[in-house]
mmCIF file of C-alpha atoms in Angstrom:
data_model
loop_
_atom_site.group_PDB
_atom_site.id
_atom_site.type_symbol
_atom_site.label_atom_id
_atom_site.label_comp_id
_atom_site.label_asym_id
_atom_site.label_seq_id
_atom_site.Cartn_x
_atom_site.Cartn_y
_atom_site.Cartn_z
ATOM 1 C CA UNK A 1 81.583 24.001 149.689
ATOM 2 C CA UNK A 2 80.562 24.105 146.232
ATOM 3 C CA UNK A 3 78.221 26.982 146.913
ATOM 4 C CA UNK A 4 81.069 28.844 148.204
ATOM 5 C CA UNK A 5 83.357 27.607 145.260
ATOM 6 C CA UNK A 6 81.321 28.503 142.724
ATOM 7 C CA UNK A 7 80.905 32.424 144.182
ATOM 8 C CA UNK A 8 84.626 32.913 143.646
ATOM 9 C CA UNK A 9 86.370 35.461 140.803
ATOM 10 C CA UNK A 10 89.719 35.167 142.089
ATOM 11 C CA UNK A 11 91.939 32.611 142.887
ATOM 12 C CA UNK A 12 96.033 32.635 145.060
ATOM 13 C CA UNK A 13 98.002 30.286 146.179
ATOM 14 C CA UNK A 14 99.741 30.953 149.422
ATOM 15 C CA UNK A 15 103.146 30.109 151.012
ATOM 16 C CA UNK A 16 101.443 27.994 153.641
ATOM 17 C CA UNK A 17 99.652 25.530 150.749
ATOM 18 C CA UNK A 18 96.387 26.935 150.536
ATOM 19 C CA UNK A 19 94.262 27.431 147.761
ATOM 20 C CA UNK A 20 92.023 30.712 148.660
ATOM 21 C CA UNK A 21 89.493 31.403 146.686
ATOM 22 C CA UNK A 22 87.888 35.118 147.049
ATOM 23 C CA UNK A 23 84.225 37.332 146.065
ATOM 24 C CA UNK A 24 85.329 40.200 145.660
ATOM 25 C CA UNK A 25 81.565 41.508 145.077
ATOM 26 C CA UNK A 26 80.314 39.122 148.513
ATOM 27 C CA UNK A 27 83.336 41.072 150.326
ATOM 28 C CA UNK A 28 84.477 37.140 151.078
ATOM 29 C CA UNK A 29 87.407 34.706 150.910
ATOM 30 C CA UNK A 30 87.282 30.873 151.861
ATOM 31 C CA UNK A 31 90.089 28.513 152.219
ATOM 32 C CA UNK A 32 89.903 25.578 149.804
ATOM 33 C CA UNK A 33 92.504 23.010 151.420
ATOM 34 C CA UNK A 34 92.642 20.518 154.060
ATOM 35 C CA UNK A 35 94.106 22.786 157.670
ATOM 36 C CA UNK A 36 95.115 19.535 159.569
ATOM 37 C CA UNK A 37 97.430 17.883 156.405
ATOM 38 C CA UNK A 38 99.145 21.716 155.594
ATOM 39 C CA UNK A 39 103.142 21.156 155.077
ATOM 40 C CA UNK A 40 105.791 23.543 153.465
ATOM 41 C CA UNK A 41 106.126 21.289 150.801
ATOM 42 C CA UNK A 42 102.596 22.131 149.623
ATOM 43 C CA UNK A 43 103.361 25.576 149.148
ATOM 44 C CA UNK A 44 101.504 26.566 146.010
ATOM 45 C CA UNK A 45 103.752 28.089 143.223
ATOM 46 C CA UNK A 46 101.665 28.422 139.998
ATOM 47 C CA UNK A 47 98.125 27.903 139.196
ATOM 48 C CA UNK A 48 96.458 27.677 135.641
ATOM 49 C CA UNK A 49 92.706 26.953 134.530
ATOM 50 C CA UNK A 50 91.799 22.975 133.556
ATOM 51 C CA UNK A 51 89.629 24.010 131.092
ATOM 52 C CA UNK A 52 88.576 27.102 128.758
ATOM 53 C CA UNK A 53 85.393 27.019 130.981
ATOM 54 C CA UNK A 54 87.053 27.768 133.939
ATOM 55 C CA UNK A 55 85.403 24.955 136.302
ATOM 56 C CA UNK A 56 88.547 23.327 137.180
ATOM 57 C CA UNK A 57 92.117 25.155 138.877
ATOM 58 C CA UNK A 58 95.336 23.123 138.445
ATOM 59 C CA UNK A 59 97.476 23.714 141.530
ATOM 60 C CA UNK A 60 101.153 23.208 141.394
ATOM 61 C CA UNK A 61 102.825 22.454 144.855
ATOM 62 C CA UNK A 62 106.472 22.882 145.730
ATOM 63 C CA UNK A 63 106.371 18.854 146.308
ATOM 64 C CA UNK A 64 106.186 18.401 142.274
ATOM 65 C CA UNK A 65 101.871 17.395 142.492
ATOM 66 C CA UNK A 66 99.717 19.370 140.469
ATOM 67 C CA UNK A 67 96.612 18.988 141.999
ATOM 68 C CA UNK A 68 92.605 19.424 140.271
ATOM 69 C CA UNK A 69 90.247 21.723 141.789
ATOM 70 C CA UNK A 70 86.655 21.863 140.859
ATOM 71 C CA UNK A 71 85.075 25.113 141.060
ATOM 72 C CA UNK A 72 81.954 23.593 140.601
ATOM 73 C CA UNK A 73 82.328 21.398 143.338
ATOM 74 C CA UNK A 74 84.491 23.164 145.868
ATOM 75 C CA UNK A 75 87.008 19.877 146.652
ATOM 76 C CA UNK A 76 89.291 18.283 145.068
ATOM 77 C CA UNK A 77 89.219 15.855 142.504
ATOM 78 C CA UNK A 78 92.688 14.421 141.052
ATOM 79 C CA UNK A 79 96.325 14.945 142.103
ATOM 80 C CA UNK A 80 99.426 13.843 139.955
ATOM 81 C CA UNK A 81 102.919 13.629 140.679
ATOM 82 C CA UNK A 82 104.863 15.799 138.123
ATOM 83 C CA UNK A 83 108.281 15.189 139.131
ATOM 84 C CA UNK A 84 110.301 15.596 142.563
ATOM 85 C CA UNK A 85 110.774 18.185 144.778
ATOM 86 C CA UNK A 86 114.367 17.817 144.261
ATOM 87 C CA UNK A 87 114.136 19.140 140.850
ATOM 88 C CA UNK A 88 113.082 22.414 141.817
ATOM 89 C CA UNK A 89 109.814 24.186 141.880
ATOM 90 C CA UNK A 90 107.182 24.748 139.533
ATOM 91 C CA UNK A 91 108.058 28.013 137.101
ATOM 92 C CA UNK A 92 105.430 27.776 134.628
ATOM 93 C CA UNK A 93 101.743 25.304 134.495
ATOM 94 C CA UNK A 94 99.665 25.234 131.284
ATOM 95 C CA UNK A 95 97.327 22.502 129.542
ATOM 96 C CA UNK A 96 98.177 21.355 125.688
ATOM 97 C CA UNK A 97 96.621 19.895 123.119
ATOM 98 C CA UNK A 98 99.601 17.367 123.545
ATOM 99 C CA UNK A 99 98.635 17.341 126.937
ATOM 100 C CA UNK A 100 99.406 19.216 130.368
ATOM 101 C CA UNK A 101 102.802 21.228 130.743
ATOM 102 C CA UNK A 102 104.703 21.937 133.368
ATOM 103 C CA UNK A 103 108.448 23.319 133.653
ATOM 104 C CA UNK A 104 110.720 23.480 136.697
ATOM 105 C CA UNK A 105 113.697 26.030 138.020
ATOM 106 C CA UNK A 106 116.081 23.692 137.105
ATOM 107 C CA UNK A 107 115.379 23.417 133.138
ATOM 108 C CA UNK A 108 112.980 20.718 132.855
ATOM 109 C CA UNK A 109 110.087 21.153 130.545
ATOM 110 C CA UNK A 110 107.603 18.384 130.166
ATOM 111 C CA UNK A 111 104.296 17.119 128.900
ATOM 112 C CA UNK A 112 102.140 14.643 130.544
ATOM 113 C CA UNK A 113 99.207 12.393 129.380
ATOM 114 C CA UNK A 114 96.744 10.979 131.786
ATOM 115 C CA UNK A 115 96.949 7.879 130.710
ATOM 116 C CA UNK A 116 101.275 8.342 131.254
ATOM 117 C CA UNK A 117 102.824 8.607 134.695
ATOM 118 C CA UNK A 118 105.966 9.275 132.992
ATOM 119 C CA UNK A 119 106.657 12.544 130.384
ATOM 120 C CA UNK A 120 105.974 11.793 126.739
ATOM 121 C CA UNK A 121 108.207 15.354 125.970
ATOM 122 C CA UNK A 122 111.493 16.717 128.471
ATOM 123 C CA UNK A 123 112.838 19.373 126.660
ATOM 124 C CA UNK A 124 115.899 20.491 128.758
ATOM 125 C CA UNK A 125 115.904 23.981 128.380
ATOM 126 C CA UNK A 126 118.310 25.430 130.467
ATOM 127 C CA UNK A 127 119.175 25.674 134.436
ATOM 128 C CA UNK A 128 118.127 28.721 136.543
ATOM 129 C CA UNK A 129 114.855 29.125 134.712
ATOM 130 C CA UNK A 130 112.061 31.438 136.266
ATOM 131 C CA UNK A 131 109.243 31.632 133.518
ATOM 132 C CA UNK A 132 107.609 29.290 132.059
ATOM 133 C CA UNK A 133 104.853 31.249 129.615
ATOM 134 C CA UNK A 134 102.114 29.706 126.969
ATOM 135 C CA UNK A 135 100.827 31.407 123.680
ATOM 136 C CA UNK A 136 97.282 31.144 123.684
ATOM 137 C CA UNK A 137 96.876 31.187 120.166
ATOM 138 C CA UNK A 138 99.165 28.928 119.605
ATOM 139 C CA UNK A 139 98.919 26.148 122.785
ATOM 140 C CA UNK A 140 101.945 24.241 121.808
ATOM 141 C CA UNK A 141 104.089 27.330 121.718
ATOM 142 C CA UNK A 142 105.628 28.272 125.337
ATOM 143 C CA UNK A 143 108.424 30.690 126.059
ATOM 144 C CA UNK A 144 111.189 30.107 128.977
ATOM 145 C CA UNK A 145 113.605 32.013 129.818
ATOM 146 C CA UNK A 146 115.847 32.603 133.229
ATOM 147 C CA UNK A 147 118.850 33.969 134.994
ATOM 148 C CA UNK A 148 121.474 33.711 132.106
ATOM 149 C CA UNK A 149 119.585 31.686 130.468
ATOM 150 C CA UNK A 150 117.961 34.237 127.798
ATOM 151 C CA UNK A 151 114.498 34.138 126.071
ATOM 152 C CA UNK A 152 113.578 30.416 124.025
ATOM 153 C CA UNK A 153 110.361 29.724 122.102
ATOM 154 C CA UNK A 154 109.450 26.169 121.799
ATOM 155 C CA UNK A 155 107.294 24.259 119.782
ATOM 156 C CA UNK A 156 106.016 20.925 121.779
ATOM 157 C CA UNK A 157 105.149 19.222 118.305
ATOM 158 C CA UNK A 158 108.993 19.165 117.902
ATOM 159 C CA UNK A 159 110.363 19.848 120.775
ATOM 160 C CA UNK A 160 114.095 19.191 119.103
ATOM 161 C CA UNK A 161 115.515 22.749 119.058
ATOM 162 C CA UNK A 162 113.840 26.030 119.620
ATOM 163 C CA UNK A 163 111.997 27.432 117.042
ATOM 164 C CA UNK A 164 113.412 31.189 118.745
ATOM 165 C CA UNK A 165 116.079 31.616 120.599
ATOM 166 C CA UNK A 166 117.076 35.515 121.430
ATOM 167 C CA UNK A 167 120.400 36.954 121.060
ATOM 168 C CA UNK A 168 122.012 39.043 124.441
ATOM 169 C CA UNK A 169 122.960 42.911 124.032
ATOM 170 C CA UNK A 170 125.802 43.706 122.290
ATOM 171 C CA UNK A 171 128.822 44.022 125.275
ATOM 172 C CA UNK A 172 128.695 47.438 126.959
ATOM 173 C CA UNK A 173 131.881 50.427 126.266
ATOM 174 C CA UNK A 174 134.123 48.181 128.075
ATOM 175 C CA UNK A 175 133.602 45.074 126.242
ATOM 176 C CA UNK A 176 131.509 43.149 129.744
ATOM 177 C CA UNK A 177 128.924 40.432 128.536
ATOM 178 C CA UNK A 178 125.391 41.887 129.198
ATOM 179 C CA UNK A 179 124.442 40.427 132.090
ATOM 180 C CA UNK A 180 120.440 38.072 131.566
ATOM 181 C CA UNK A 181 117.694 37.491 134.093
ATOM 182 C CA UNK A 182 114.490 37.173 132.333
ATOM 183 C CA UNK A 183 112.029 37.212 134.737
ATOM 184 C CA UNK A 184 108.255 36.812 133.390
ATOM 185 C CA UNK A 185 106.783 36.921 129.395
ATOM 186 C CA UNK A 186 103.572 37.125 127.364
ATOM 187 C CA UNK A 187 102.833 36.708 123.877
ATOM 188 C CA UNK A 188 100.999 39.341 121.842
ATOM 189 C CA UNK A 189 98.293 38.285 120.900
ATOM 190 C CA UNK A 190 97.818 38.386 116.832
ATOM 191 C CA UNK A 191 101.105 38.744 116.179
ATOM 192 C CA UNK A 192 104.276 37.088 116.806
ATOM 193 C CA UNK A 193 105.863 39.389 118.851
ATOM 194 C CA UNK A 194 106.349 38.711 122.444
ATOM 195 C CA UNK A 195 107.189 40.873 125.547
ATOM 196 C CA UNK A 196 109.479 40.211 128.682
ATOM 197 C CA UNK A 197 110.454 41.812 132.014
ATOM 198 C CA UNK A 198 114.041 40.998 133.203
ATOM 199 C CA UNK A 199 115.471 41.160 137.027
ATOM 200 C CA UNK A 200 117.443 43.976 135.977
ATOM 201 C CA UNK A 201 114.944 46.040 135.552
ATOM 202 C CA UNK A 202 114.493 46.306 132.212
ATOM 203 C CA UNK A 203 111.013 45.257 129.833
ATOM 204 C CA UNK A 204 112.018 44.143 125.904
ATOM 205 C CA UNK A 205 109.667 43.217 123.016
ATOM 206 C CA UNK A 206 111.168 40.491 120.520
ATOM 207 C CA UNK A 207 109.799 39.766 117.179
ATOM 208 C CA UNK A 208 110.681 36.642 116.074
ATOM 209 C CA UNK A 209 108.940 37.338 112.433
ATOM 210 C CA UNK A 210 112.350 39.246 111.378
ATOM 211 C CA UNK A 211 115.895 38.183 111.275
ATOM 212 C CA UNK A 212 116.799 40.299 114.463
ATOM 213 C CA UNK A 213 116.864 38.294 117.434
ATOM 214 C CA UNK A 214 117.672 41.066 119.598
ATOM 215 C CA UNK A 215 114.728 43.179 121.226
ATOM 216 C CA UNK A 216 113.266 45.459 118.907
ATOM 217 C CA UNK A 217 112.410 48.126 122.044
ATOM 218 C CA UNK A 218 113.514 48.407 125.437
ATOM 219 C CA UNK A 219 112.461 50.321 128.347
ATOM 220 C CA UNK A 220 113.669 50.392 131.443
ATOM 221 C CA UNK A 221 111.556 51.160 134.647
ATOM 222 C CA UNK A 222 112.673 51.902 138.151
ATOM 223 C CA UNK A 223 115.622 50.712 140.422
ATOM 224 C CA UNK A 224 114.784 47.232 141.803
ATOM 225 C CA UNK A 225 114.215 44.190 139.896
ATOM 226 C CA UNK A 226 110.607 42.965 138.309
ATOM 227 C CA UNK A 227 109.246 40.287 139.175
ATOM 228 C CA UNK A 228 106.216 40.101 136.691
ATOM 229 C CA UNK A 229 103.780 41.348 133.969
ATOM 230 C CA UNK A 230 100.842 41.217 132.483
ATOM 231 C CA UNK A 231 98.963 43.072 129.066
ATOM 232 C CA UNK A 232 96.622 44.638 129.327
ATOM 233 C CA UNK A 233 92.781 44.066 127.138
ATOM 234 C CA UNK A 234 94.240 45.425 123.490
ATOM 235 C CA UNK A 235 97.802 44.620 124.134
ATOM 236 C CA UNK A 236 99.365 48.096 123.828
ATOM 237 C CA UNK A 237 100.195 48.426 126.537
ATOM 238 C CA UNK A 238 101.505 45.800 130.087
ATOM 239 C CA UNK A 239 101.524 46.391 134.202
ATOM 240 C CA UNK A 240 104.751 45.255 135.865
ATOM 241 C CA UNK A 241 105.512 44.764 139.369
ATOM 242 C CA UNK A 242 108.599 44.958 140.877
ATOM 243 C CA UNK A 243 110.061 44.078 144.524
ATOM 244 C CA UNK A 244 109.398 46.851 146.351
ATOM 245 C CA UNK A 245 105.923 46.842 145.966
ATOM 246 C CA UNK A 246 105.765 49.006 142.419
ATOM 247 C CA UNK A 247 103.313 48.449 139.902
ATOM 248 C CA UNK A 248 103.069 50.666 136.242
ATOM 249 C CA UNK A 249 101.635 50.729 133.070
ATOM 250 C CA UNK A 250 103.988 51.096 130.232
ATOM 251 C CA UNK A 251 102.950 51.678 126.949
ATOM 252 C CA UNK A 252 104.527 49.248 124.139
ATOM 253 C CA UNK A 253 104.192 51.980 121.555
ATOM 254 C CA UNK A 254 105.976 54.452 122.558
ATOM 255 C CA UNK A 255 108.238 53.035 125.668
ATOM 256 C CA UNK A 256 106.661 55.766 127.833
ATOM 257 C CA UNK A 257 105.244 55.054 131.735
ATOM 258 C CA UNK A 258 101.507 55.692 131.362
ATOM 259 C CA UNK A 259 100.793 55.406 135.070
ATOM 260 C CA UNK A 260 101.981 54.073 138.209
ATOM 261 C CA UNK A 261 99.063 52.128 140.651
ATOM 262 C CA UNK A 262 99.977 52.920 144.354
ATOM 263 C CA UNK A 263 98.554 51.337 147.884
ATOM 264 C CA UNK A 264 101.489 47.445 147.134
ATOM 265 C CA UNK A 265 103.949 47.300 150.773
ATOM 266 C CA UNK A 266 105.784 43.929 149.792
ATOM 267 C CA UNK A 267 107.019 42.569 146.451
ATOM 268 C CA UNK A 268 104.915 41.232 143.676
ATOM 269 C CA UNK A 269 104.898 37.895 143.258
ATOM 270 C CA UNK A 270 101.277 37.423 140.960
ATOM 271 C CA UNK A 271 99.653 40.081 138.945
ATOM 272 C CA UNK A 272 97.016 39.294 136.151
ATOM 273 C CA UNK A 273 95.264 41.639 134.035
ATOM 274 C CA UNK A 274 91.725 41.025 133.176
ATOM 275 C CA UNK A 275 90.753 39.610 129.696
ATOM 276 C CA UNK A 276 88.295 41.895 128.901
ATOM 277 C CA UNK A 277 87.983 44.567 131.819
ATOM 278 C CA UNK A 278 90.319 47.224 132.762
ATOM 279 C CA UNK A 279 91.226 45.744 136.040
ATOM 280 C CA UNK A 280 93.927 44.763 136.865
ATOM 281 C CA UNK A 281 94.644 42.080 140.436
ATOM 282 C CA UNK A 282 98.040 41.404 142.072
ATOM 283 C CA UNK A 283 99.638 40.027 145.536
ATOM 284 C CA UNK A 284 102.424 39.201 146.972
ATOM 285 C CA UNK A 285 104.529 39.085 150.319
ATOM 286 C CA UNK A 286 102.342 41.889 151.790
ATOM 287 C CA UNK A 287 99.490 39.023 151.979
ATOM 288 C CA UNK A 288 97.048 41.478 150.263
ATOM 289 C CA UNK A 289 94.604 40.674 147.166
ATOM 290 C CA UNK A 290 94.320 44.440 145.210
ATOM 291 C CA UNK A 291 92.057 45.272 142.487
ATOM 292 C CA UNK A 292 93.495 48.449 140.234
ATOM 293 C CA UNK A 293 91.115 50.359 137.747
ATOM 294 C CA UNK A 294 93.321 50.567 134.583
ATOM 295 C CA UNK A 295 91.253 53.441 133.635
ATOM 296 C CA UNK A 296 91.552 55.451 137.270
ATOM 297 C CA UNK A 297 93.762 53.864 138.424
ATOM 298 C CA UNK A 298 92.188 54.144 142.030
ATOM 299 C CA UNK A 299 91.822 50.712 144.122
ATOM 300 C CA UNK A 300 88.824 49.305 143.594
ATOM 301 C CA UNK A 301 89.042 45.901 146.298
ATOM 302 C CA UNK A 302 91.196 45.049 148.586
ATOM 303 C CA UNK A 303 91.107 41.946 150.956
ATOM 304 C CA UNK A 304 94.040 40.964 154.025
ATOM 305 C CA UNK A 305 94.316 37.069 153.707
ATOM 306 C CA UNK A 306 96.893 36.832 156.589
ATOM 307 C CA UNK A 307 99.064 34.443 154.187
ATOM 308 C CA UNK A 308 102.241 35.617 151.833
ATOM 309 C CA UNK A 309 100.689 35.160 148.716
ATOM 310 C CA UNK A 310 102.629 33.686 145.342
ATOM 311 C CA UNK A 311 100.599 33.486 142.731
ATOM 312 C CA UNK A 312 96.788 34.463 141.270
ATOM 313 C CA UNK A 313 94.264 33.342 138.834
ATOM 314 C CA UNK A 314 91.619 36.110 137.506
ATOM 315 C CA UNK A 315 88.115 34.831 135.821
ATOM 316 C CA UNK A 316 87.161 35.961 132.807
ATOM 317 C CA UNK A 317 83.783 36.835 133.962
ATOM 318 C CA UNK A 318 82.321 40.397 135.725
ATOM 319 C CA UNK A 319 83.973 40.537 138.984
ATOM 320 C CA UNK A 320 80.349 42.057 140.932
ATOM 321 C CA UNK A 321 80.176 45.588 141.918
ATOM 322 C CA UNK A 322 82.709 47.808 143.003
ATOM 323 C CA UNK A 323 82.968 47.583 146.538
ATOM 324 C CA UNK A 324 85.507 50.376 147.310
ATOM 325 C CA UNK A 325 89.190 49.986 148.941
ATOM 326 C CA UNK A 326 88.157 49.152 152.034
ATOM 327 C CA UNK A 327 90.045 45.941 153.961
ATOM 328 C CA UNK A 328 87.845 42.725 153.854
ATOM 329 C CA UNK A 329 88.905 40.539 156.155
ATOM 330 C CA UNK A 330 88.427 37.132 155.793
ATOM 331 C CA UNK A 331 86.074 35.103 157.674
ATOM 332 C CA UNK A 332 86.048 32.141 160.137
ATOM 333 C CA UNK A 333 87.340 29.341 157.852
ATOM 334 C CA UNK A 334 90.979 31.044 157.875
ATOM 335 C CA UNK A 335 91.068 31.637 161.467
ATOM 336 C CA UNK A 336 90.490 27.859 161.987
ATOM 337 C CA UNK A 337 93.855 27.086 160.326
ATOM 338 C CA UNK A 338 95.925 29.848 162.717
ATOM 339 C CA UNK A 339 93.991 28.631 165.766
ATOM 340 C CA UNK A 340 94.822 24.532 165.424
ATOM 341 C CA UNK A 341 98.697 25.292 164.378
ATOM 342 C CA UNK A 342 101.704 25.094 166.408
ATOM 343 C CA UNK A 343 103.709 27.647 167.927
ATOM 344 C CA UNK A 344 106.819 28.074 166.191
ATOM 345 C CA UNK A 345 110.228 29.906 167.083
ATOM 346 C CA UNK A 346 112.837 30.854 164.485
ATOM 347 C CA UNK A 347 116.229 30.764 165.592
ATOM 348 C CA UNK A 348 117.228 32.813 162.602
ATOM 349 C CA UNK A 349 115.455 35.443 160.245
ATOM 350 C CA UNK A 350 115.478 34.201 156.723
ATOM 351 C CA UNK A 351 115.659 36.744 153.893
ATOM 352 C CA UNK A 352 112.618 36.710 151.442
ATOM 353 C CA UNK A 353 113.796 35.311 147.780
ATOM 354 C CA UNK A 354 113.305 38.766 146.257
ATOM 355 C CA UNK A 355 115.693 40.632 148.693
ATOM 356 C CA UNK A 356 118.516 38.078 147.940
ATOM 357 C CA UNK A 357 118.011 38.573 144.174
ATOM 358 C CA UNK A 358 117.922 42.214 144.704
ATOM 359 C CA UNK A 359 120.857 42.036 147.058
ATOM 360 C CA UNK A 360 122.308 39.967 144.065
ATOM 361 C CA UNK A 361 121.363 42.275 141.485
ATOM 362 C CA UNK A 362 122.438 45.287 143.881
ATOM 363 C CA UNK A 363 126.207 43.519 144.203
ATOM 364 C CA UNK A 364 126.432 43.080 140.377
ATOM 365 C CA UNK A 365 125.789 46.204 139.317
ATOM 366 C CA UNK A 366 128.055 47.377 142.109
ATOM 367 C CA UNK A 367 131.115 45.631 140.349
ATOM 368 C CA UNK A 368 130.515 46.468 137.302
ATOM 369 C CA UNK A 369 130.712 50.562 138.232
ATOM 370 C CA UNK A 370 134.315 49.431 140.534
ATOM 371 C CA UNK A 371 135.256 47.727 136.793
ATOM 372 C CA UNK A 372 134.554 50.926 135.001
ATOM 373 C CA UNK A 373 135.931 53.868 137.769
ATOM 374 C CA UNK A 374 138.833 50.918 137.076
ATOM 375 C CA UNK A 375 139.358 51.134 133.678
ATOM 376 C CA UNK A 376 138.983 55.439 133.882
ATOM 377 C CA UNK A 377 141.645 55.070 136.269
ATOM 378 C CA UNK A 378 143.810 53.042 133.768
ATOM 379 C CA UNK A 379 143.414 55.132 130.945
ATOM 380 C CA UNK A 380 144.323 58.724 133.281
ATOM 381 C CA UNK A 381 147.665 56.716 134.103
ATOM 382 C CA UNK A 382 147.996 56.508 130.834
ATOM 383 C CA UNK A 383 147.541 59.990 130.239
ATOM 384 C CA UNK A 384 149.435 61.090 132.746
ATOM 385 C CA UNK A 385 152.795 59.246 131.507
ATOM 386 C CA UNK A 386 152.787 60.007 128.116
ATOM 387 C CA UNK A 387 152.624 64.328 129.234
ATOM 388 C CA UNK A 388 155.500 63.011 131.703
ATOM 389 C CA UNK A 389 157.406 61.602 128.797
ATOM 390 C CA UNK A 390 156.719 64.207 126.268
#
């Protein structure tokens, strides 16, 4: 398995609990999990590199375990328990100087060390956390946020209070509170700024170095909830994806849409730009891994992986020669999994999380519009009464 894992340049985590490695140049995909012991509680939620040399991939699962996969040996070398499943699934995973950093949706932001089975740092980041992201330049700083849980930046060496807490926008024209729903974030290199995307199709830029705690820039894209983002090499643009399979490149200097990337069919769950090359990789509900060129916006690679995908991790090295946009079928390793699985008949069709979140967002907007209409009707009726009295 070591020879196969060394070929892989892209790693993705699936709902079935499988870690998949893809070699775009070789048109091959491999499974690196034991298919005989898979279960739904092993669903992969987050991925990150375990070392700067990119020889280890850390895999965070729904059951609260973090497994270490060796890209040199092609096997899992370690499993750690970092929380319980009842605390919610992982929303972030990172390696800092102080240890392994994890965050779950209930807001428990923790730091774990190898010699200890309990966290050395335990922070309450608030409820309904959707994402935790690390600052690559200052690894002990992370950002958190979620639904009705505004952006916060934490220093893990001084965890008592956040070093920055974003302030919500002012109330609208009828004095209603603006809804908050942070879905993803990224720190801009060589700067204190941070860019976020929301479930209300907003892209915002914050600057903690200034007294202003509200966004210094806000851009709206599309009509559907944004799910993830990634900074383009050079940090002058950002790529965002939403629940309807749209990818767009936004200019952070002028706040304009520079272009759209086509070809996606389902909601985007994982998105990452290459750190040095003009490439962006994406995956999601349609079971495809796609790699687009940011220069021509053409589809360079497209791989069908047979499972719904939650997250991806892109190697910083070269991906290999361009092979065009033809569909690349997964090899026999994954066919063995589907042959060994039992058939399960679903009694009721369950909606995907993205569909439920989208419906919630639409309902909130409809409620706001209904309130606005009601206020307008009351104002008009008052005017008519005044005219009648005159």
